[in-house]
mmCIF file of C-alpha atoms and ligand atoms in Angstrom:
data_model
loop_
_atom_site.group_PDB
_atom_site.id
_atom_site.type_symbol
_atom_site.label_atom_id
_atom_site.label_comp_id
_atom_site.label_asym_id
_atom_site.label_seq_id
_atom_site.Cartn_x
_atom_site.Cartn_y
_atom_site.Cartn_z
ATOM 1 C CA MET A 14 0.000 0.000 0.000
ATOM 2 C CA THR A 15 1.461 3.330 -1.046
ATOM 3 C CA ASP A 16 1.903 5.986 1.652
ATOM 4 C CA VAL A 17 0.478 9.347 0.670
ATOM 5 C CA LEU A 18 2.671 12.038 2.224
ATOM 6 C CA LYS A 19 0.185 14.794 2.943
ATOM 7 C CA GLY A 20 1.443 18.284 3.628
ATOM 8 C CA LYS A 21 -1.271 19.521 5.987
ATOM 9 C CA VAL A 22 -0.012 17.652 9.047
ATOM 10 C CA VAL A 23 3.480 18.971 8.367
ATOM 11 C CA ALA A 24 2.184 22.530 8.036
ATOM 12 C CA ASP A 25 0.109 22.127 11.216
ATOM 13 C CA ARG A 26 3.169 21.101 13.214
ATOM 14 C CA ILE A 27 5.121 24.106 11.921
ATOM 15 C CA LYS A 28 2.179 26.391 12.790
ATOM 16 C CA GLU A 29 1.930 25.011 16.324
ATOM 17 C CA GLN A 30 5.598 25.762 16.937
ATOM 18 C CA MET A 31 5.150 29.178 15.377
ATOM 19 C CA LYS A 32 2.235 30.054 17.667
ATOM 20 C CA LYS A 33 4.398 29.272 20.725
ATOM 21 C CA ASP A 34 7.242 31.380 19.349
ATOM 22 C CA ILE A 35 4.883 34.280 18.620
ATOM 23 C CA GLN A 36 3.499 34.179 22.169
ATOM 24 C CA GLU A 37 7.020 34.467 23.523
ATOM 25 C CA LEU A 38 7.770 37.328 21.154
ATOM 26 C CA LYS A 39 4.598 39.148 22.210
ATOM 27 C CA GLN A 40 5.621 38.809 25.857
ATOM 28 C CA ALA A 41 8.798 40.618 24.870
ATOM 29 C CA ASN A 42 6.668 43.271 23.110
ATOM 30 C CA LYS A 43 7.663 42.097 19.668
ATOM 31 C CA THR A 44 5.160 41.487 16.885
ATOM 32 C CA PRO A 45 6.153 39.661 13.731
ATOM 33 C CA ARG A 46 4.966 41.636 10.727
ATOM 34 C CA LEU A 47 5.268 40.774 7.057
ATOM 35 C CA GLY A 48 5.496 43.449 4.366
ATOM 36 C CA ILE A 49 4.183 42.146 1.046
ATOM 37 C CA VAL A 50 5.227 43.984 -2.096
ATOM 38 C CA ARG A 51 2.843 43.270 -4.970
ATOM 39 C CA LEU A 52 3.176 44.844 -8.402
ATOM 40 C CA GLY A 53 -0.096 44.979 -10.334
ATOM 41 C CA ASP A 54 -3.174 42.856 -9.749
ATOM 42 C CA ASN A 55 -2.400 39.508 -11.347
ATOM 43 C CA PRO A 56 -5.126 37.100 -10.092
ATOM 44 C CA GLY A 57 -2.508 34.474 -9.166
ATOM 45 C CA ASP A 58 -0.679 37.017 -6.980
ATOM 46 C CA ILE A 59 -3.903 38.217 -5.387
ATOM 47 C CA SER A 60 -4.999 34.716 -4.513
ATOM 48 C CA TYR A 61 -1.529 33.880 -3.099
ATOM 49 C CA GLU A 62 -1.632 37.128 -1.127
ATOM 50 C CA LYS A 63 -5.067 36.316 0.323
ATOM 51 C CA SER A 64 -3.852 32.903 1.413
ATOM 52 C CA ILE A 65 -0.736 34.381 3.032
ATOM 53 C CA ILE A 66 -2.757 37.021 4.900
ATOM 54 C CA LYS A 67 -5.248 34.405 6.113
ATOM 55 C CA ASN A 68 -2.422 32.190 7.325
ATOM 56 C CA CYS A 69 -0.732 35.167 8.998
ATOM 57 C CA ASN A 70 -3.969 36.002 10.842
ATOM 58 C CA ASN A 71 -4.351 32.393 11.961
ATOM 59 C CA VAL A 72 -1.015 32.296 13.715
ATOM 60 C CA GLY A 73 -0.794 35.912 14.928
ATOM 61 C CA ILE A 74 1.521 37.492 12.369
ATOM 62 C CA GLU A 75 0.539 40.958 11.153
ATOM 63 C CA SER A 76 0.819 41.750 7.481
ATOM 64 C CA LYS A 77 0.752 44.829 5.311
ATOM 65 C CA VAL A 78 0.458 44.930 1.540
ATOM 66 C CA TYR A 79 2.405 47.490 -0.481
ATOM 67 C CA GLU A 80 0.694 47.486 -3.862
ATOM 68 C CA ARG A 81 2.307 49.358 -6.737
ATOM 69 C CA ASP A 82 1.666 49.549 -10.487
ATOM 70 C CA ARG A 83 3.386 46.938 -12.601
ATOM 71 C CA ASP A 84 5.054 49.708 -14.595
ATOM 72 C CA ILE A 85 6.856 51.019 -11.483
ATOM 73 C CA LYS A 86 10.391 52.232 -12.225
ATOM 74 C CA THR A 87 13.264 50.157 -10.828
ATOM 75 C CA GLU A 88 14.409 53.173 -8.725
ATOM 76 C CA GLU A 89 10.933 53.519 -7.203
ATOM 77 C CA LEU A 90 10.832 49.845 -6.263
ATOM 78 C CA VAL A 91 14.325 50.110 -4.795
ATOM 79 C CA GLU A 92 13.180 53.118 -2.764
ATOM 80 C CA LEU A 93 10.151 51.205 -1.436
ATOM 81 C CA ILE A 94 12.260 48.231 -0.397
ATOM 82 C CA GLU A 95 14.835 50.484 1.274
ATOM 83 C CA GLU A 96 12.013 52.144 3.180
ATOM 84 C CA LEU A 97 10.820 48.716 4.378
ATOM 85 C CA ASN A 98 14.389 47.772 5.289
ATOM 86 C CA ARG A 99 14.507 50.825 7.589
ATOM 87 C CA ASN A 100 11.005 50.321 9.004
ATOM 88 C CA ASP A 101 11.405 48.755 12.481
ATOM 89 C CA GLU A 102 7.805 47.585 12.432
ATOM 90 C CA ILE A 103 8.409 45.278 9.472
ATOM 91 C CA SER A 104 10.188 42.028 10.328
ATOM 92 C CA GLY A 105 10.144 40.362 6.930
ATOM 93 C CA ILE A 106 9.728 41.444 3.313
ATOM 94 C CA LEU A 107 8.185 39.367 0.543
ATOM 95 C CA VAL A 108 8.412 40.662 -3.021
ATOM 96 C CA PHE A 109 6.118 38.788 -5.394
ATOM 97 C CA ARG A 110 7.890 37.280 -8.373
ATOM 98 C CA PRO A 111 8.222 37.077 -11.300
ATOM 99 C CA LEU A 112 8.931 40.796 -11.469
ATOM 100 C CA PRO A 113 7.938 42.695 -14.630
ATOM 101 C CA ASP A 114 10.460 42.281 -17.478
ATOM 102 C CA HIS A 115 11.764 45.865 -17.231
ATOM 103 C CA ILE A 116 12.910 45.325 -13.634
ATOM 104 C CA ASP A 117 16.255 43.648 -13.117
ATOM 105 C CA GLU A 118 15.682 41.041 -10.397
ATOM 106 C CA ASP A 119 19.394 41.078 -9.581
ATOM 107 C CA ILE A 120 19.159 44.695 -8.407
ATOM 108 C CA ILE A 121 16.127 43.938 -6.241
ATOM 109 C CA ARG A 122 17.701 40.796 -4.755
ATOM 110 C CA ASN A 123 20.669 42.826 -3.621
ATOM 111 C CA VAL A 124 18.629 45.696 -2.150
ATOM 112 C CA ILE A 125 16.451 43.695 0.202
ATOM 113 C CA SER A 126 18.006 43.554 3.671
ATOM 114 C CA PRO A 127 19.408 40.027 4.251
ATOM 115 C CA GLU A 128 17.914 40.205 7.787
ATOM 116 C CA LYS A 129 14.389 40.696 6.409
ATOM 117 C CA ASP A 130 14.736 38.443 3.387
ATOM 118 C CA VAL A 131 12.124 35.839 4.344
ATOM 119 C CA ASP A 132 11.796 34.526 0.769
ATOM 120 C CA CYS A 133 15.580 34.022 0.516
ATOM 121 C CA MET A 134 16.239 36.236 -2.490
ATOM 122 C CA HIS A 135 19.439 37.883 -1.302
ATOM 123 C CA PRO A 136 22.675 36.265 -2.546
ATOM 124 C CA LEU A 137 24.064 36.205 1.018
ATOM 125 C CA ASN A 138 21.205 34.033 2.232
ATOM 126 C CA LEU A 139 21.510 31.709 -0.741
ATOM 127 C CA GLU A 140 25.255 31.524 -0.156
ATOM 128 C CA ASN A 141 24.575 30.316 3.392
ATOM 129 C CA ILE A 142 22.572 27.408 2.002
ATOM 130 C CA PHE A 143 25.391 26.532 -0.383
ATOM 131 C CA GLU A 144 27.868 26.691 2.497
ATOM 132 C CA GLY A 145 25.758 24.288 4.552
ATOM 133 C CA LYS A 146 24.534 26.920 7.052
ATOM 134 C CA MET A 147 20.912 25.906 7.331
ATOM 135 C CA ASP A 148 19.768 27.967 10.333
ATOM 136 C CA GLY A 149 18.955 31.150 8.396
ATOM 137 C CA PHE A 150 16.400 31.898 5.704
ATOM 138 C CA ALA A 151 15.899 29.261 3.041
ATOM 139 C CA PRO A 152 13.967 29.257 -0.218
ATOM 140 C CA CYS A 153 10.483 28.185 0.903
ATOM 141 C CA THR A 154 9.698 25.435 -1.613
ATOM 142 C CA PRO A 155 12.846 23.326 -1.159
ATOM 143 C CA LYS A 156 12.591 23.821 2.593
ATOM 144 C CA ALA A 157 8.983 22.596 2.437
ATOM 145 C CA ALA A 158 10.125 19.453 0.604
ATOM 146 C CA MET A 159 12.778 18.888 3.296
ATOM 147 C CA GLU A 160 10.223 19.359 6.090
ATOM 148 C CA ILE A 161 7.994 16.711 4.521
ATOM 149 C CA LEU A 162 10.897 14.238 4.371
ATOM 150 C CA LYS A 163 11.749 15.037 7.982
ATOM 151 C CA TYR A 164 8.172 14.785 9.263
ATOM 152 C CA TYR A 165 7.678 11.363 7.704
ATOM 153 C CA ASP A 166 11.060 10.153 9.013
ATOM 154 C CA ILE A 167 12.400 9.371 5.574
ATOM 155 C CA PRO A 168 16.115 8.684 5.960
ATOM 156 C CA LEU A 169 18.402 10.668 3.683
ATOM 157 C CA GLU A 170 21.886 9.635 4.750
ATOM 158 C CA GLY A 171 23.537 7.611 1.996
ATOM 159 C CA LYS A 172 20.345 7.550 -0.075
ATOM 160 C CA ASN A 173 20.327 8.246 -3.785
ATOM 161 C CA VAL A 174 18.175 11.293 -4.370
ATOM 162 C CA VAL A 175 17.410 12.564 -7.858
ATOM 163 C CA VAL A 176 16.172 16.132 -8.243
ATOM 164 C CA VAL A 177 14.644 16.925 -11.626
ATOM 165 C CA ASN A 178 15.112 20.704 -11.673
ATOM 166 C CA ARG A 179 18.146 22.996 -11.613
ATOM 167 C CA SER A 180 16.517 26.371 -10.902
ATOM 168 C CA MET A 181 17.693 28.655 -8.118
ATOM 169 C CA VAL A 182 14.273 28.613 -6.448
ATOM 170 C CA VAL A 183 13.928 24.836 -6.337
ATOM 171 C CA GLY A 184 16.556 22.392 -7.608
ATOM 172 C CA LYS A 185 19.907 23.906 -6.702
ATOM 173 C CA PRO A 186 19.110 24.923 -3.095
ATOM 174 C CA LEU A 187 17.252 21.650 -2.553
ATOM 175 C CA ALA A 188 20.277 19.687 -3.755
ATOM 176 C CA MET A 189 22.412 21.536 -1.181
ATOM 177 C CA MET A 190 19.933 20.848 1.618
ATOM 178 C CA LEU A 191 19.888 17.142 0.720
ATOM 179 C CA LEU A 192 23.661 17.059 0.503
ATOM 180 C CA ASN A 193 23.799 18.597 3.952
ATOM 181 C CA GLU A 194 21.827 15.582 5.183
ATOM 182 C CA ASN A 195 24.426 13.290 3.570
ATOM 183 C CA ALA A 196 22.280 12.148 0.658
ATOM 184 C CA THR A 197 23.967 11.324 -2.641
ATOM 185 C CA VAL A 198 22.374 13.838 -4.961
ATOM 186 C CA THR A 199 21.935 13.835 -8.724
ATOM 187 C CA ILE A 200 20.479 16.900 -10.428
ATOM 188 C CA CYS A 201 18.657 16.318 -13.720
ATOM 189 C CA HIS A 202 17.440 18.860 -16.278
ATOM 190 C CA SER A 203 16.203 19.156 -19.835
ATOM 191 C CA ARG A 204 19.490 17.870 -21.325
ATOM 192 C CA THR A 205 19.654 14.774 -19.115
ATOM 193 C CA LYS A 206 19.757 11.584 -21.180
ATOM 194 C CA ASN A 207 17.652 8.532 -20.299
ATOM 195 C CA LEU A 208 15.901 10.350 -17.490
ATOM 196 C CA ASN A 209 13.775 7.358 -16.545
ATOM 197 C CA GLU A 210 16.860 5.187 -16.060
ATOM 198 C CA VAL A 211 18.260 7.804 -13.671
ATOM 199 C CA THR A 212 15.028 8.234 -11.715
ATOM 200 C CA LYS A 213 14.433 4.472 -11.479
ATOM 201 C CA ASN A 214 17.805 4.050 -9.789
ATOM 202 C CA ALA A 215 17.007 6.586 -7.083
ATOM 203 C CA ASP A 216 15.612 5.973 -3.621
ATOM 204 C CA ILE A 217 13.896 9.363 -3.639
ATOM 205 C CA VAL A 218 12.871 11.354 -6.722
ATOM 206 C CA VAL A 219 11.956 15.023 -6.493
ATOM 207 C CA VAL A 220 10.097 16.089 -9.621
ATOM 208 C CA ALA A 221 9.792 19.804 -10.386
ATOM 209 C CA LEU A 222 9.832 20.417 -14.091
ATOM 210 C CA GLY A 223 6.412 22.044 -14.290
ATOM 211 C CA ARG A 224 4.564 19.797 -16.748
ATOM 212 C CA ALA A 225 1.343 18.167 -15.592
ATOM 213 C CA LYS A 226 1.480 14.335 -15.458
ATOM 214 C CA PHE A 227 4.881 14.165 -17.195
ATOM 215 C CA PHE A 228 6.159 11.302 -15.016
ATOM 216 C CA ASP A 229 4.310 8.040 -15.597
ATOM 217 C CA GLU A 230 5.087 4.551 -14.226
ATOM 218 C CA SER A 231 8.111 4.178 -16.492
ATOM 219 C CA TYR A 232 10.082 6.602 -14.245
ATOM 220 C CA PHE A 233 9.596 4.763 -10.961
ATOM 221 C CA THR A 234 9.786 1.410 -9.178
ATOM 222 C CA GLU A 235 7.867 0.007 -6.238
ATOM 223 C CA GLU A 236 10.649 1.341 -3.969
ATOM 224 C CA SER A 237 10.398 4.948 -5.218
ATOM 225 C CA ILE A 238 9.616 7.797 -2.859
ATOM 226 C CA VAL A 239 8.240 10.628 -4.993
ATOM 227 C CA ILE A 240 8.214 14.238 -3.855
ATOM 228 C CA ASP A 241 6.183 16.215 -6.374
ATOM 229 C CA VAL A 242 6.952 19.927 -6.430
ATOM 230 C CA GLY A 243 5.373 20.648 -9.825
ATOM 231 C CA VAL A 244 2.174 22.645 -9.962
ATOM 232 C CA SER A 245 0.439 23.116 -13.289
ATOM 233 C CA LEU A 246 -2.905 22.660 -14.963
ATOM 234 C CA ASP A 247 -3.646 19.408 -16.774
ATOM 235 C CA GLU A 248 -5.544 19.067 -20.070
ATOM 236 C CA ASN A 249 -8.848 19.536 -18.192
ATOM 237 C CA GLY A 250 -7.678 22.676 -16.399
ATOM 238 C CA LYS A 251 -7.277 20.754 -13.130
ATOM 239 C CA LEU A 252 -4.366 21.436 -10.767
ATOM 240 C CA SER A 253 -1.808 18.688 -11.206
ATOM 241 C CA GLY A 254 1.674 17.724 -10.194
ATOM 242 C CA ASP A 255 4.459 16.531 -12.461
ATOM 243 C CA ALA A 256 3.692 12.912 -11.603
ATOM 244 C CA ASP A 257 0.755 11.218 -13.286
ATOM 245 C CA TYR A 258 -0.663 10.615 -9.830
ATOM 246 C CA ASP A 259 -3.420 8.098 -10.576
ATOM 247 C CA ARG A 260 -1.104 5.912 -12.631
ATOM 248 C CA VAL A 261 1.918 6.208 -10.376
ATOM 249 C CA LEU A 262 0.142 5.867 -6.999
ATOM 250 C CA PRO A 263 -0.437 2.091 -7.135
ATOM 251 C CA LEU A 264 3.192 1.454 -8.082
ATOM 252 C CA VAL A 265 5.418 3.544 -5.837
ATOM 253 C CA ASN A 266 6.304 3.299 -2.147
ATOM 254 C CA LYS A 267 5.432 6.876 -1.095
ATOM 255 C CA ILE A 268 4.235 9.999 -2.906
ATOM 256 C CA THR A 269 3.181 13.579 -2.133
ATOM 257 C CA PRO A 270 -0.173 14.580 -3.654
ATOM 258 C CA VAL A 271 -0.854 17.763 -5.665
ATOM 259 C CA PRO A 272 -2.654 19.720 -4.363
ATOM 260 C CA GLY A 273 -2.131 18.974 -0.672
ATOM 261 C CA GLY A 274 1.564 18.118 -0.709
ATOM 262 C CA VAL A 275 4.634 20.366 -0.928
ATOM 263 C CA GLY A 276 2.590 23.460 -1.834
ATOM 264 C CA SER A 277 0.572 23.242 1.372
ATOM 265 C CA VAL A 278 3.748 23.482 3.465
ATOM 266 C CA THR A 279 5.394 26.356 1.567
ATOM 267 C CA THR A 280 3.386 29.195 3.138
ATOM 268 C CA SER A 281 4.041 27.868 6.649
ATOM 269 C CA ILE A 282 7.759 27.917 5.902
ATOM 270 C CA LEU A 283 7.488 31.524 4.730
ATOM 271 C CA LEU A 284 5.658 32.515 7.906
ATOM 272 C CA SER A 285 8.088 30.658 10.149
ATOM 273 C CA GLN A 286 10.817 32.731 8.522
ATOM 274 C CA VAL A 287 8.924 35.943 9.387
ATOM 275 C CA VAL A 288 8.934 34.762 12.997
ATOM 276 C CA LEU A 289 12.658 33.999 12.757
ATOM 277 C CA ALA A 290 13.305 37.488 11.349
ATOM 278 C CA CYS A 291 11.348 39.039 14.237
ATOM 279 C CA LYS A 292 13.301 36.970 16.804
ATOM 280 C CA ASN A 293 16.557 38.210 15.301
ATOM 281 C CA MET A 294 15.548 41.898 15.365
HETATM 282 P P1 NAP B 314 11.827 26.313 -14.063
HETATM 283 O O1 NAP B 314 12.771 27.378 -13.698
HETATM 284 O O2 NAP B 314 11.104 26.368 -15.371
HETATM 285 O O3 NAP B 314 12.600 24.927 -13.950
HETATM 286 C C1 NAP B 314 12.160 23.757 -14.568
HETATM 287 C C2 NAP B 314 13.274 22.746 -14.510
HETATM 288 O O4 NAP B 314 12.840 21.555 -15.125
HETATM 289 C C3 NAP B 314 14.532 23.195 -15.270
HETATM 290 O O5 NAP B 314 15.677 22.854 -14.526
HETATM 291 C C4 NAP B 314 14.445 22.411 -16.572
HETATM 292 O O6 NAP B 314 15.722 22.109 -17.138
HETATM 293 C C5 NAP B 314 13.795 21.141 -16.091
HETATM 294 N N1 NAP B 314 13.137 20.475 -17.198
HETATM 295 C C6 NAP B 314 12.257 20.997 -18.083
HETATM 296 N N2 NAP B 314 11.891 20.059 -18.975
HETATM 297 C C7 NAP B 314 12.562 18.930 -18.663
HETATM 298 C C8 NAP B 314 12.589 17.616 -19.204
HETATM 299 N N3 NAP B 314 11.900 17.283 -20.282
HETATM 300 N N4 NAP B 314 13.381 16.699 -18.609
HETATM 301 C C9 NAP B 314 14.102 17.009 -17.516
HETATM 302 N N5 NAP B 314 14.111 18.235 -16.946
HETATM 303 C C10 NAP B 314 13.346 19.184 -17.519
HETATM 304 O O7 NAP B 314 10.669 26.191 -12.979
HETATM 305 P P2 NAP B 314 10.697 26.438 -11.390
HETATM 306 O O8 NAP B 314 10.381 27.854 -11.087
HETATM 307 O O9 NAP B 314 11.910 25.829 -10.807
HETATM 308 O O10 NAP B 314 9.399 25.582 -10.966
HETATM 309 C C11 NAP B 314 9.296 24.222 -11.285
HETATM 310 C C12 NAP B 314 7.925 23.695 -10.903
HETATM 311 O O11 NAP B 314 7.758 23.813 -9.511
HETATM 312 C C13 NAP B 314 6.737 24.448 -11.526
HETATM 313 O O12 NAP B 314 5.669 23.545 -11.753
HETATM 314 C C14 NAP B 314 6.334 25.387 -10.440
HETATM 315 O O13 NAP B 314 4.948 25.734 -10.530
HETATM 316 C C15 NAP B 314 6.582 24.540 -9.244
HETATM 317 N N6 NAP B 314 6.772 25.324 -8.018
HETATM 318 C C16 NAP B 314 6.067 24.891 -6.950
HETATM 319 C C17 NAP B 314 6.172 25.548 -5.771
HETATM 320 C C18 NAP B 314 5.426 24.995 -4.570
HETATM 321 O O14 NAP B 314 5.356 25.650 -3.543
HETATM 322 N N7 NAP B 314 4.909 23.775 -4.650
HETATM 323 C C19 NAP B 314 6.972 26.695 -5.667
HETATM 324 C C20 NAP B 314 7.749 27.082 -6.758
HETATM 325 C C21 NAP B 314 7.624 26.371 -7.936
HETATM 326 P P3 NAP B 314 16.655 23.257 -17.792
HETATM 327 O O15 NAP B 314 17.287 23.924 -16.645
HETATM 328 O O16 NAP B 314 17.588 22.473 -18.625
HETATM 329 O O17 NAP B 314 15.725 24.134 -18.574
#
């Protein structure tokens, strides 16, 4: 029987810890507060924002949205972020991405204060991950995948883990986090040859290429543990992971569902990093 690794229980445990931490902070007259910078009114951003605010309210984090036009000049966005960096009432800053094409993300990444960088955009925070310093801010999605593995007591030491993604928001930081837990990590990408031979030889496969139902049974064995990071719409407009869930589920050992898997832990990781930022202030 395949184990379905649901994210909700993982998120709930993180939230419980967070609530305790927030109580302690409040006793010390500190309130964690997230500043959300949203450019334009893209429905995806608005729905993500609503979910973040709701989650903030649930655990006792305050939030404030800084909405600006999508055609904002780079200098104006820099000025806004610098203002938030100086604002003692803001513990963490989240800038919604992708940024509009005319804004150079590199400039923005470098402006945000590393101490308030709860979405781990700043090169210094990413560098920490690559150096094996895991107690600071981490990119939320890979951290969510790691929390799921930890919650379900899935051993990593000496295990072969294949990550199908080499982006800076998912694959590369995740590979470093796995390496830090002494896994043997292989990163795959669009030029990888015989991908299904590589994935079949792994103990754990993290799929994150962003194509609904791409991975069918031919990529896995009955021993496979599948962590599905992909989120896209299938041919019927239904939210789907990269794994062809219904076909793969009866075969593999363990799998995260989509929705209800990695994505449901990501926001809790973000919020726990707001709490961390507030503690460090
Ligand atoms: P991305 O930058 O487009 O990265 C996709 C990766 O997949 C790239 O490394 C690409 O290789 C690789 N790839 C594409 N086609 C491939 C193929 N045929 N065979 C093997 N590898 C292939 O996307 P991303 O921003 O990292 O996001 C990836 C997925 O994760 C998306 O579905 C996104 O929605 C999801 N996501 C989920 C969360 C969450 O909280 N659950 C958060 C962020 C992202 P190349 O490098 O060679 O192009």
